[in-house]
Amino acid sequence: MKKLLIAMLSVISITTFAQSPDFPDQNIELLEGKELLLKPLDESSQKYGYKEFYSDEAAKKIYKKGSLFTKYSALAGKTFKVVSYKPEYSDYIIKLSNPDTGIIYYKYNPTRRYDFPFKVIGGLTFPENFFCKYIISDRKFDYDKAEHYYLTHSPCTEDICLYEKEKNYWLHVLITAPSDKRETGLKGVKFILENGKEVSFPNVDVSVAASLSKYNYSAEITGLKPEELQLLAESPIIKKIVGTKEKEVENGRVIMEYIKCMTKK
């Protein structure tokens, strides 16, 4: 089991990406009729402005160009209605409407989830099994048994990741907390669900490791029971608690969908 956890942790370091609940991937039609709230840029990026916004449908003329892209002040905080979209080679041109800007255009790249600058108001309605394509199955070698096995895992969304080997399931959960004091001897993990229920593991040990000026508090929850997995698959996580550390979970629905994919018969 120790070698298995080491292998698992090596995977975590390269799979901390995740499908966003606001990013439709190649399913551009999921944005039809939606309202999109433009997310704020971090302070260091504001001087460059927003990328891929245009005044014309051909996406040649940058909308209210500043030093490089569209001026941050011209779009920050605005909400847009998706009017229509059309393919443009491997991208799409999305036609947007806002009372202040009128009609403008956004060039959407369906492979660059981290560049997508919008929050979808009300969220997207994904088709069944949409997230299953992101589940990963790695072929590993068990040195104790001198044989290969398959370790299945989900992307680590908000530092929550589910693993499975031969129908045995376990979770890795982590919270990074700024602190002047390193807390040790902590126990317990709890997930608060959107439906008001809780899934609690009070006897789990919490590890702590330094990370620059912060500390990582993490736990491995092994031997998950079917009823615990069922609870996690029926409602999104809205908060995670590791020891004494708490953090809101924004992408709980994505985590729920991953769990449903991995545990379905």
Coordinates of C-alpha atoms in Angstrom, one line a residue, residues 51-191:
K51 CA -7.6 39.1 -25.0
E52 CA -9.7 38.0 -28.0
F53 CA -12.5 40.6 -27.9
Y54 CA -13.3 42.3 -31.3
S55 CA -15.5 44.9 -32.8
D56 CA -16.0 43.0 -36.0
E57 CA -17.2 39.5 -36.8
A58 CA -14.0 38.7 -38.7
A59 CA -12.1 39.2 -35.5
K60 CA -9.6 41.6 -37.0
K61 CA -10.3 44.8 -35.0
I62 CA -9.6 44.6 -31.3
Y63 CA -12.4 46.1 -29.3
K64 CA -11.2 49.4 -27.6
K65 CA -7.6 48.4 -27.8
G66 CA -5.3 49.6 -25.1
S67 CA -1.5 48.9 -24.8
L68 CA -1.9 45.3 -26.2
F69 CA -5.5 44.0 -25.9
T70 CA -8.9 45.4 -25.0
K71 CA -8.7 47.9 -22.2
Y72 CA -9.5 46.3 -18.8
S73 CA -11.8 49.2 -17.9
A74 CA -13.8 48.8 -21.0
L75 CA -15.1 45.4 -20.1
A76 CA -14.4 44.6 -16.4
G77 CA -17.5 43.3 -14.5
K78 CA -19.8 43.3 -17.6
T79 CA -22.3 40.6 -18.3
F80 CA -23.0 39.5 -21.9
K81 CA -25.8 37.5 -23.6
V82 CA -24.7 34.9 -26.1
V83 CA -26.5 35.8 -29.3
S84 CA -24.9 33.2 -31.7
Y85 CA -21.7 31.6 -32.7
K86 CA -20.0 30.4 -35.8
P87 CA -16.9 28.2 -36.5
E88 CA -13.7 29.9 -37.5
Y89 CA -11.1 27.2 -38.5
S90 CA -10.4 25.4 -35.2
D91 CA -11.9 28.3 -33.1
Y92 CA -15.4 29.8 -32.8
I93 CA -16.5 33.5 -33.0
I94 CA -19.1 34.1 -30.3
K95 CA -21.5 37.1 -30.9
L96 CA -22.1 38.9 -27.6
S97 CA -24.6 41.5 -26.6
N98 CA -24.4 44.0 -23.7
P99 CA -26.4 47.3 -23.2
D100 CA -23.2 49.3 -22.8
T101 CA -21.0 47.8 -25.5
G102 CA -23.7 46.8 -28.0
I103 CA -22.7 43.8 -30.1
I104 CA -19.0 42.6 -29.8
Y105 CA -17.3 39.3 -30.6
Y106 CA -15.2 36.9 -28.7
K107 CA -12.8 34.4 -30.3
Y108 CA -13.2 31.1 -28.4
N109 CA -10.6 28.4 -28.5
P110 CA -12.2 25.1 -27.3
T111 CA -8.8 23.6 -26.2
R112 CA -7.7 26.5 -23.9
R113 CA -9.9 26.2 -20.8
Y114 CA -7.5 28.4 -18.7
D115 CA -8.0 31.3 -21.2
F116 CA -11.8 31.3 -21.0
P117 CA -12.6 34.5 -19.1
F118 CA -16.3 34.0 -18.3
K119 CA -18.4 32.6 -15.5
V120 CA -21.6 31.2 -16.9
I121 CA -24.6 32.6 -14.9
G122 CA -26.6 29.6 -13.8
G123 CA -23.9 27.2 -14.9
L124 CA -23.9 24.9 -17.9
T125 CA -26.1 21.9 -18.4
F126 CA -23.7 19.1 -19.4
P127 CA -24.9 16.0 -21.2
E128 CA -24.7 12.7 -19.2
N129 CA -21.3 11.2 -18.9
F130 CA -19.6 14.4 -20.3
F131 CA -16.9 14.2 -17.6
C132 CA -16.1 10.6 -18.0
K133 CA -13.6 11.3 -20.8
Y134 CA -11.3 13.0 -18.3
I135 CA -10.9 9.9 -16.1
I136 CA -7.4 8.5 -16.4
S137 CA -6.3 4.9 -16.1
D138 CA -2.5 4.4 -15.6
R139 CA -0.7 1.1 -15.9
K140 CA 1.5 0.7 -12.8
F141 CA 3.9 -2.0 -11.6
D142 CA 3.5 -3.6 -8.1
Y143 CA 7.0 -4.4 -7.1
D144 CA 5.8 -6.5 -4.1
K145 CA 3.7 -8.8 -6.4
A146 CA 6.0 -8.3 -9.5
E147 CA 3.0 -7.6 -11.7
H148 CA 1.2 -4.7 -13.4
Y149 CA -2.1 -3.2 -12.3
Y150 CA -4.3 -0.3 -13.4
L151 CA -4.7 2.7 -11.2
T152 CA -7.7 4.8 -12.2
H153 CA -8.0 8.4 -11.0
S154 CA -9.9 11.6 -11.7
P155 CA -8.2 15.0 -12.3
C156 CA -7.5 16.7 -8.9
T157 CA -10.1 19.3 -8.9
E158 CA -9.6 21.9 -6.1
D159 CA -7.2 19.4 -4.5
I160 CA -9.7 16.6 -4.2
C161 CA -8.9 13.5 -6.2
L162 CA -10.5 10.0 -6.2
Y163 CA -8.4 6.9 -6.9
E164 CA -9.5 3.3 -7.6
K165 CA -7.6 0.0 -7.8
E166 CA -9.6 -3.2 -8.3
K167 CA -12.8 -1.6 -6.9
N168 CA -11.0 -0.2 -3.9
Y169 CA -11.5 3.5 -3.6
W170 CA -9.6 6.3 -1.7
L171 CA -9.6 10.1 -1.7
H172 CA -6.8 12.6 -1.5
V173 CA -7.7 16.0 -0.2
L174 CA -5.5 19.0 0.5
I175 CA -5.9 22.6 1.8
T176 CA -3.1 25.1 1.5
A177 CA -3.4 27.6 4.4
P178 CA -1.3 30.7 5.2
S179 CA -0.2 30.5 8.8
D180 CA 2.5 31.7 11.1
K181 CA 2.2 28.5 13.1
R182 CA 2.5 25.0 11.9
E183 CA -0.3 22.9 13.4
T184 CA 0.4 19.2 13.9
G185 CA -1.5 16.3 15.4
L186 CA -4.7 17.2 13.5
K187 CA -7.3 14.6 12.6
G188 CA -10.4 14.4 10.5
V189 CA -11.8 15.3 7.1
K190 CA -15.4 16.5 6.4
F191 CA -17.2 17.3 3.2

